């Protein structure tokens, strides 16, 4: 078991580097470029919200998994804006080599499974991969067109993409997205697109999660992580470590919980696990999160609003098998990042090993005891060396 879980964590910690890959697109408030990790999270959310537009044979969980993985190769190969003059054959070869290296970090069975899923996305021949590609093509368009102050050259990229570029295929494959984009560019059509525009307010509001900073810093210590890229990373954690759940879980429900779990922080902010809070402050924070859930999920059509809110409530209650495991995984990732970056929030909040055990270890053990046993062995030397037992 030790060798297997070591390989899984090696992959998960290497994946952390995707946060350092900047894309051409700006986040919705146009304050900075987005990175490929938070982009992957937003695409997964697009898949969940826009599932009604998929063909009946599409499995949305597989689409979400493809989108979690699709840009991992950029860790080695980098991001290449579609408007740049690029040797695309060389890029494809670099990405294939990156996929071999990255998925090769995993145990053979998982590595082969994830590599095959990434290849399927690249080939774009299966129904799942085609739908994932449609979303990957339309999300950057709407992120630009709904931006607070889109750059003129970015608008030109969108026009070129829609008129003769890769997004031109959306006219046939996802006409609601294509014609709504034309509307936003000032070329109105009589196409009925309300099924899409009823969902875009939620997807646009969700972009705000990219601006919510957490107490945990990235593994390289360069900056605080944000809640969108955190959500992407723990979705990977939940998927890869699902075999260690202490009860049988539905991995698709776990992934969806982790996709949605921090959405309320757009309004309520992040609450550091090691930050001291009075019972009154905790109650006020919980009330604020409930109000945020009301507002944000209320942006969706009624049926989706009810379904997503119920999933978020289940995660918060942490009594079901799926939610117990999801909560456990949510606690694991920051611990490993603190270890990588030399202490992080443990130093900031003057945390002892006993406090980590009580605040983190108990919850992780409840959902995935083998995972906590491994993590505990990894972090205990740091606390010993720093005299924080």
Short mmCIF file of C-alpha atoms in Angstrom, two decimals:
data_model
loop_
_atom_site.label_atom_id
_atom_site.label_comp_id
_atom_site.label_asym_id
_atom_site.label_seq_id
_atom_site.Cartn_x
_atom_site.Cartn_y
_atom_site.Cartn_z
CA UNK A 1 0.00 0.00 0.00
CA UNK A 2 2.77 2.47 0.91
CA UNK A 3 4.35 2.40 -2.54
CA UNK A 4 0.97 2.86 -4.21
CA UNK A 5 -0.11 5.82 -2.09
CA UNK A 6 3.34 7.39 -2.44
CA UNK A 7 2.94 7.31 -6.22
CA UNK A 8 -0.55 8.82 -5.97
CA UNK A 9 0.63 11.69 -3.81
CA UNK A 10 3.63 12.23 -6.10
CA UNK A 11 1.18 12.82 -8.96
CA UNK A 12 -1.12 15.03 -6.90
CA UNK A 13 1.71 17.22 -5.66
CA UNK A 14 3.18 17.52 -9.15
CA UNK A 15 -0.26 18.60 -10.41
CA UNK A 16 0.01 21.60 -8.06
CA UNK A 17 2.36 23.16 -10.62
CA UNK A 18 -0.54 23.73 -13.05
CA UNK A 19 -1.45 26.80 -10.98
CA UNK A 20 1.71 28.45 -12.27
CA UNK A 21 0.65 28.23 -15.94
CA UNK A 22 -0.92 31.51 -17.08
CA UNK A 23 -3.42 31.58 -19.92
CA UNK A 24 -4.18 34.39 -22.34
CA UNK A 25 -7.70 34.82 -20.93
CA UNK A 26 -8.39 37.27 -18.13
CA UNK A 27 -10.62 36.38 -15.22
CA UNK A 28 -14.04 38.03 -15.40
CA UNK A 29 -13.14 41.18 -13.46
CA UNK A 30 -10.18 41.59 -15.87
CA UNK A 31 -7.75 42.14 -12.97
CA UNK A 32 -5.30 39.41 -14.07
CA UNK A 33 -4.81 36.42 -16.32
CA UNK A 34 -6.35 33.17 -15.23
CA UNK A 35 -4.23 30.10 -14.64
CA UNK A 36 -4.83 26.67 -16.08
CA UNK A 37 -5.86 25.08 -12.77
CA UNK A 38 -8.70 27.51 -12.05
CA UNK A 39 -9.68 27.35 -15.73
CA UNK A 40 -9.99 23.57 -15.39
CA UNK A 41 -12.23 23.99 -12.33
CA UNK A 42 -14.45 26.47 -14.15
CA UNK A 43 -14.74 24.15 -17.13
CA UNK A 44 -15.78 21.30 -14.85
CA UNK A 45 -18.49 23.58 -13.45
CA UNK A 46 -19.59 24.41 -17.00
CA UNK A 47 -19.95 20.68 -17.64
CA UNK A 48 -22.14 20.17 -14.59
CA UNK A 49 -24.33 23.21 -15.23
CA UNK A 50 -24.63 22.75 -19.00
CA UNK A 51 -25.25 19.00 -18.82
CA UNK A 52 -28.78 19.47 -20.27
CA UNK A 53 -27.14 20.45 -23.58
CA UNK A 54 -25.22 17.17 -23.86
CA UNK A 55 -26.38 14.32 -26.06
CA UNK A 56 -28.16 11.48 -24.19
CA UNK A 57 -25.18 9.15 -24.56
CA UNK A 58 -22.81 11.58 -22.81
CA UNK A 59 -21.66 10.70 -19.27
CA UNK A 60 -21.12 14.00 -17.49
CA UNK A 61 -18.85 12.54 -14.81
CA UNK A 62 -16.41 11.40 -17.52
CA UNK A 63 -16.62 14.85 -19.15
CA UNK A 64 -15.78 16.49 -15.82
CA UNK A 65 -12.86 14.10 -15.31
CA UNK A 66 -11.54 14.87 -18.80
CA UNK A 67 -11.69 18.58 -18.06
CA UNK A 68 -9.89 18.15 -14.75
CA UNK A 69 -7.05 16.48 -16.67
CA UNK A 70 -7.07 18.16 -20.05
CA UNK A 71 -4.51 20.90 -19.35
CA UNK A 72 -2.17 18.99 -17.01
CA UNK A 73 0.35 18.57 -19.83
CA UNK A 74 0.86 22.34 -19.78
CA UNK A 75 3.01 21.81 -16.67
CA UNK A 76 5.72 20.68 -19.10
CA UNK A 77 4.53 21.95 -22.49
CA UNK A 78 3.10 25.35 -21.51
CA UNK A 79 -0.04 27.10 -22.75
CA UNK A 80 -0.25 28.26 -26.35
CA UNK A 81 -2.87 30.91 -27.26
CA UNK A 82 -4.74 29.98 -30.42
CA UNK A 83 -3.92 33.31 -32.06
CA UNK A 84 -0.14 32.86 -31.81
CA UNK A 85 2.08 31.55 -34.59
CA UNK A 86 3.00 28.17 -33.16
CA UNK A 87 4.44 24.92 -34.49
CA UNK A 88 1.40 22.86 -33.48
CA UNK A 89 3.06 19.58 -34.41
CA UNK A 90 5.87 20.34 -32.00
CA UNK A 91 3.33 21.30 -29.33
CA UNK A 92 1.46 18.03 -29.84
CA UNK A 93 4.68 16.04 -29.46
CA UNK A 94 5.62 17.97 -26.30
CA UNK A 95 2.18 17.35 -24.84
CA UNK A 96 2.35 13.64 -25.58
CA UNK A 97 5.71 13.45 -23.80
CA UNK A 98 4.28 15.43 -20.87
CA UNK A 99 1.31 13.08 -20.61
CA UNK A 100 3.61 10.06 -20.54
CA UNK A 101 5.69 11.59 -17.74
CA UNK A 102 2.86 12.95 -15.61
CA UNK A 103 0.50 9.98 -15.76
CA UNK A 104 3.52 7.73 -15.37
CA UNK A 105 3.89 9.07 -11.82
CA UNK A 106 0.74 7.16 -10.83
CA UNK A 107 0.37 3.45 -10.15
CA UNK A 108 0.20 1.61 -13.48
CA UNK A 109 -3.55 0.97 -13.43
CA UNK A 110 -4.51 4.54 -12.58
CA UNK A 111 -1.88 6.02 -14.85
CA UNK A 112 -3.15 4.01 -17.81
CA UNK A 113 -6.77 4.97 -17.04
CA UNK A 114 -6.05 8.71 -16.82
CA UNK A 115 -3.71 8.69 -19.81
CA UNK A 116 -6.40 7.00 -21.91
CA UNK A 117 -8.98 9.56 -20.79
CA UNK A 118 -6.63 12.42 -21.71
CA UNK A 119 -6.00 10.81 -25.12
CA UNK A 120 -9.73 10.43 -25.65
CA UNK A 121 -10.21 14.15 -25.00
CA UNK A 122 -7.42 15.04 -27.43
CA UNK A 123 -8.87 12.87 -30.18
CA UNK A 124 -12.35 14.36 -29.68
CA UNK A 125 -14.09 11.41 -31.30
CA UNK A 126 -16.27 10.01 -28.50
CA UNK A 127 -19.51 11.75 -27.42
CA UNK A 128 -17.96 12.57 -24.03
CA UNK A 129 -14.84 14.08 -25.57
CA UNK A 130 -16.78 16.08 -28.15
CA UNK A 131 -18.94 17.67 -25.47
CA UNK A 132 -15.87 18.41 -23.34
CA UNK A 133 -14.23 20.07 -26.35
CA UNK A 134 -17.34 22.19 -27.02
CA UNK A 135 -17.19 23.50 -23.47
CA UNK A 136 -13.44 24.14 -23.72
CA UNK A 137 -14.11 26.20 -26.84
CA UNK A 138 -17.05 28.25 -25.57
CA UNK A 139 -16.02 29.03 -21.98
CA UNK A 140 -13.11 31.35 -22.90
CA UNK A 141 -15.42 33.16 -25.33
CA UNK A 142 -18.00 33.95 -22.65
CA UNK A 143 -15.29 34.80 -20.14
CA UNK A 144 -14.05 37.44 -22.58
CA UNK A 145 -17.42 38.74 -23.73
CA UNK A 146 -18.80 39.06 -20.19
CA UNK A 147 -15.54 40.55 -18.90
CA UNK A 148 -15.60 43.86 -17.02
CA UNK A 149 -13.24 45.50 -19.53
CA UNK A 150 -12.19 43.04 -22.25
CA UNK A 151 -9.07 43.93 -24.17
CA UNK A 152 -9.59 44.84 -27.86
CA UNK A 153 -7.15 42.17 -29.04
CA UNK A 154 -8.98 39.55 -26.95
CA UNK A 155 -12.25 40.53 -28.65
CA UNK A 156 -10.53 40.09 -32.00
CA UNK A 157 -9.40 36.62 -30.96
CA UNK A 158 -13.02 35.77 -30.12
CA UNK A 159 -14.22 37.03 -33.51
CA UNK A 160 -11.56 35.06 -35.32
CA UNK A 161 -12.38 32.00 -33.26
CA UNK A 162 -16.08 32.18 -34.12
CA UNK A 163 -15.61 33.09 -37.78
CA UNK A 164 -13.41 30.38 -39.18
CA UNK A 165 -11.57 29.30 -36.03
CA UNK A 166 -12.11 26.23 -33.89
CA UNK A 167 -15.25 27.70 -32.27
CA UNK A 168 -16.97 28.02 -35.65
CA UNK A 169 -18.03 24.37 -35.22
CA UNK A 170 -20.23 25.49 -32.29
CA UNK A 171 -22.77 26.75 -34.83
CA UNK A 172 -23.69 23.11 -35.46
CA UNK A 173 -22.60 21.38 -32.27
CA UNK A 174 -23.71 23.96 -29.66
CA UNK A 175 -25.81 26.57 -31.51
CA UNK A 176 -27.10 28.23 -28.34
CA UNK A 177 -23.53 29.12 -27.38
CA UNK A 178 -22.60 30.20 -30.89
CA UNK A 179 -25.56 32.50 -31.45
CA UNK A 180 -25.45 33.98 -27.98
CA UNK A 181 -21.79 34.85 -28.56
CA UNK A 182 -22.82 36.60 -31.78
CA UNK A 183 -25.49 38.51 -29.84
CA UNK A 184 -22.85 39.70 -27.37
CA UNK A 185 -20.66 40.82 -30.28
CA UNK A 186 -23.49 42.94 -31.64
CA UNK A 187 -24.79 40.58 -34.31
CA UNK A 188 -28.25 39.65 -33.03
CA UNK A 189 -30.03 36.51 -34.15
CA UNK A 190 -33.53 35.16 -33.62
CA UNK A 191 -32.19 31.92 -32.15
CA UNK A 192 -33.80 30.88 -28.84
CA UNK A 193 -30.96 30.76 -26.31
CA UNK A 194 -32.74 31.25 -22.99
CA UNK A 195 -31.87 27.72 -21.81
CA UNK A 196 -28.23 28.86 -21.92
CA UNK A 197 -28.63 32.44 -20.74
CA UNK A 198 -30.65 31.23 -17.74
CA UNK A 199 -27.51 29.40 -16.57
CA UNK A 200 -24.78 31.88 -17.44
CA UNK A 201 -25.42 34.22 -14.48
CA UNK A 202 -24.41 31.39 -12.12
CA UNK A 203 -21.38 30.45 -14.21
CA UNK A 204 -20.29 34.08 -14.43
CA UNK A 205 -20.78 34.62 -10.70
CA UNK A 206 -18.70 31.50 -10.05
CA UNK A 207 -15.72 33.23 -11.65
CA UNK A 208 -15.53 35.25 -8.43
CA UNK A 209 -14.18 32.18 -6.62
CA UNK A 210 -10.89 32.81 -8.44
CA UNK A 211 -10.44 35.99 -6.38
CA UNK A 212 -11.05 34.38 -2.95
CA UNK A 213 -7.68 33.85 -1.27
CA UNK A 214 -7.13 31.09 1.27
CA UNK A 215 -4.74 30.84 4.22
CA UNK A 216 -2.88 27.99 2.47
CA UNK A 217 -0.03 28.86 0.12
CA UNK A 218 1.00 26.98 -3.00
CA UNK A 219 3.55 24.24 -2.66
CA UNK A 220 6.32 26.52 -3.98
CA UNK A 221 5.42 29.21 -1.44
CA UNK A 222 5.00 31.87 -4.13
CA UNK A 223 1.50 33.04 -3.20
CA UNK A 224 -1.73 32.14 -1.44
CA UNK A 225 -3.94 29.71 -3.30
CA UNK A 226 -7.43 30.74 -4.33
CA UNK A 227 -10.58 28.76 -3.74
CA UNK A 228 -11.23 27.93 -7.40
CA UNK A 229 -7.85 26.28 -7.95
CA UNK A 230 -8.14 24.64 -4.53
CA UNK A 231 -11.45 23.12 -5.62
CA UNK A 232 -9.83 21.79 -8.80
CA UNK A 233 -6.98 20.25 -6.84
CA UNK A 234 -9.13 18.49 -4.27
CA UNK A 235 -11.39 17.13 -7.00
CA UNK A 236 -8.26 15.39 -8.28
CA UNK A 237 -7.48 14.28 -4.72
CA UNK A 238 -10.94 12.82 -4.25
CA UNK A 239 -10.80 10.98 -7.57
CA UNK A 240 -7.28 9.55 -7.14
CA UNK A 241 -7.67 8.62 -3.47
CA UNK A 242 -11.25 7.34 -3.67
CA UNK A 243 -10.12 3.75 -3.17
CA UNK A 244 -9.15 4.59 0.44
CA UNK A 245 -12.66 5.63 1.52
CA UNK A 246 -13.66 3.61 4.55
CA UNK A 247 -17.06 2.87 2.96
CA UNK A 248 -18.27 2.41 -0.61
CA UNK A 249 -18.65 5.83 -2.22
CA UNK A 250 -20.18 7.19 -5.41
CA UNK A 251 -17.15 8.96 -6.86
CA UNK A 252 -19.27 11.07 -9.22
CA UNK A 253 -21.20 12.52 -6.25
CA UNK A 254 -17.96 13.12 -4.35
CA UNK A 255 -16.44 14.96 -7.30
CA UNK A 256 -19.57 17.09 -7.70
CA UNK A 257 -19.59 17.96 -4.00
CA UNK A 258 -15.99 19.08 -4.18
CA UNK A 259 -16.73 21.04 -7.33
CA UNK A 260 -19.44 23.03 -5.52
CA UNK A 261 -18.32 22.97 -1.89
CA UNK A 262 -16.57 26.35 -1.71
CA UNK A 263 -18.89 28.30 -4.02
CA UNK A 264 -20.38 30.20 -1.06
CA UNK A 265 -16.99 31.78 -0.37
CA UNK A 266 -17.70 34.18 -3.23
CA UNK A 267 -19.94 36.03 -0.77
CA UNK A 268 -18.84 34.70 2.62
CA UNK A 269 -15.06 34.46 2.18
CA UNK A 270 -12.74 31.71 3.37
CA UNK A 271 -12.53 30.69 7.03
CA UNK A 272 -9.03 29.36 7.92
CA UNK A 273 -9.26 26.09 9.80
CA UNK A 274 -6.53 27.18 12.22
CA UNK A 275 -7.95 30.67 12.77
CA UNK A 276 -9.45 31.21 16.24
CA UNK A 277 -13.20 31.87 16.10
CA UNK A 278 -15.65 32.44 18.92
CA UNK A 279 -18.93 30.46 18.87
CA UNK A 280 -20.70 33.71 17.98
CA UNK A 281 -18.37 34.34 15.03
CA UNK A 282 -18.81 30.75 13.86
CA UNK A 283 -22.59 31.09 13.96
CA UNK A 284 -22.39 34.36 12.03
CA UNK A 285 -20.13 32.75 9.42
CA UNK A 286 -22.49 29.82 8.99
CA UNK A 287 -25.45 32.19 8.56
CA UNK A 288 -23.50 34.15 5.95
CA UNK A 289 -22.71 30.95 4.06
CA UNK A 290 -26.38 29.92 4.08
CA UNK A 291 -27.32 33.32 2.64
CA UNK A 292 -24.61 32.96 0.02
CA UNK A 293 -25.95 29.51 -0.93
CA UNK A 294 -29.45 30.97 -1.25
CA UNK A 295 -28.24 33.73 -3.56
CA UNK A 296 -25.78 31.80 -5.71
CA UNK A 297 -27.74 28.60 -6.28
CA UNK A 298 -30.80 30.81 -6.76
CA UNK A 299 -29.19 32.09 -9.97
CA UNK A 300 -29.82 28.69 -11.56
CA UNK A 301 -33.02 27.30 -13.09
CA UNK A 302 -35.17 25.87 -10.31
CA UNK A 303 -34.46 22.16 -10.79
CA UNK A 304 -30.69 22.64 -10.88
CA UNK A 305 -30.84 25.09 -7.98
CA UNK A 306 -32.57 22.50 -5.80
CA UNK A 307 -30.23 19.67 -6.83
CA UNK A 308 -27.01 21.64 -6.37
CA UNK A 309 -28.12 23.18 -3.11
CA UNK A 310 -29.01 19.73 -1.73
CA UNK A 311 -25.55 18.46 -2.67
CA UNK A 312 -23.90 21.46 -0.96
CA UNK A 313 -26.06 20.96 2.14
CA UNK A 314 -25.11 17.28 2.22
CA UNK A 315 -21.42 18.17 2.11
CA UNK A 316 -21.86 20.67 4.93
CA UNK A 317 -23.72 18.17 7.11
CA UNK A 318 -21.00 15.52 6.50
CA UNK A 319 -23.18 12.64 7.65
CA UNK A 320 -23.54 10.65 4.43
CA UNK A 321 -20.80 8.28 3.27
CA UNK A 322 -20.01 10.45 0.23
CA UNK A 323 -19.90 13.69 2.23
CA UNK A 324 -17.76 12.17 4.99
CA UNK A 325 -15.14 11.17 2.44
CA UNK A 326 -15.38 14.50 0.59
CA UNK A 327 -14.85 16.37 3.89
CA UNK A 328 -11.85 14.18 4.66
CA UNK A 329 -10.24 14.95 1.31
CA UNK A 330 -10.92 18.66 1.73
CA UNK A 331 -8.73 18.56 4.86
CA UNK A 332 -5.83 16.62 3.32
CA UNK A 333 -4.64 18.88 0.51
CA UNK A 334 -3.74 21.97 2.62
CA UNK A 335 -1.65 19.77 4.95
CA UNK A 336 0.53 18.58 2.09
CA UNK A 337 0.90 22.10 0.69
CA UNK A 338 2.02 23.39 4.11
CA UNK A 339 4.63 20.64 4.22
CA UNK A 340 5.88 21.52 0.73
CA UNK A 341 6.16 25.25 1.37
CA UNK A 342 7.97 24.98 4.68
CA UNK A 343 5.12 25.34 7.16
CA UNK A 344 2.76 27.89 5.61
CA UNK A 345 -0.31 28.46 7.74
CA UNK A 346 1.12 26.29 10.55
CA UNK A 347 3.68 29.02 11.13
CA UNK A 348 1.23 31.87 10.56
CA UNK A 349 -1.26 30.52 13.11
CA UNK A 350 1.29 28.95 15.48
CA UNK A 351 -0.10 25.44 15.04
CA UNK A 352 1.06 22.39 16.98
CA UNK A 353 0.99 18.78 15.82
CA UNK A 354 -1.72 18.05 18.41
CA UNK A 355 -3.89 20.78 16.88
CA UNK A 356 -3.44 19.32 13.40
CA UNK A 357 -4.46 15.95 14.78
CA UNK A 358 -7.61 17.35 16.42
CA UNK A 359 -8.67 19.75 13.66
CA UNK A 360 -7.65 17.72 10.63
CA UNK A 361 -6.67 14.17 11.54
CA UNK A 362 -9.96 13.29 13.25
CA UNK A 363 -12.00 14.29 10.19
CA UNK A 364 -9.68 12.63 7.69
CA UNK A 365 -9.63 9.43 9.73
CA UNK A 366 -13.42 9.40 9.75
CA UNK A 367 -13.51 9.22 5.94
CA UNK A 368 -10.15 7.78 4.87
CA UNK A 369 -8.04 6.41 7.74
CA UNK A 370 -5.28 5.00 5.53
CA UNK A 371 -4.81 8.42 3.94
CA UNK A 372 -4.37 10.10 7.32
CA UNK A 373 -1.96 7.40 8.46
CA UNK A 374 0.22 8.14 5.43
CA UNK A 375 -0.05 11.92 5.76
CA UNK A 376 0.60 11.81 9.50
CA UNK A 377 3.85 9.93 8.93
CA UNK A 378 4.86 12.50 6.31
CA UNK A 379 4.27 15.59 8.45
CA UNK A 380 5.31 14.43 11.93
CA UNK A 381 9.07 14.91 11.29
CA UNK A 382 8.45 18.59 10.44
CA UNK A 383 6.67 19.18 13.74
CA UNK A 384 9.41 17.35 15.64
CA UNK A 385 12.16 19.36 13.96
CA UNK A 386 10.31 22.63 14.63
CA UNK A 387 9.48 21.68 18.24
CA UNK A 388 5.74 21.98 17.67
CA UNK A 389 4.50 18.72 19.16
#
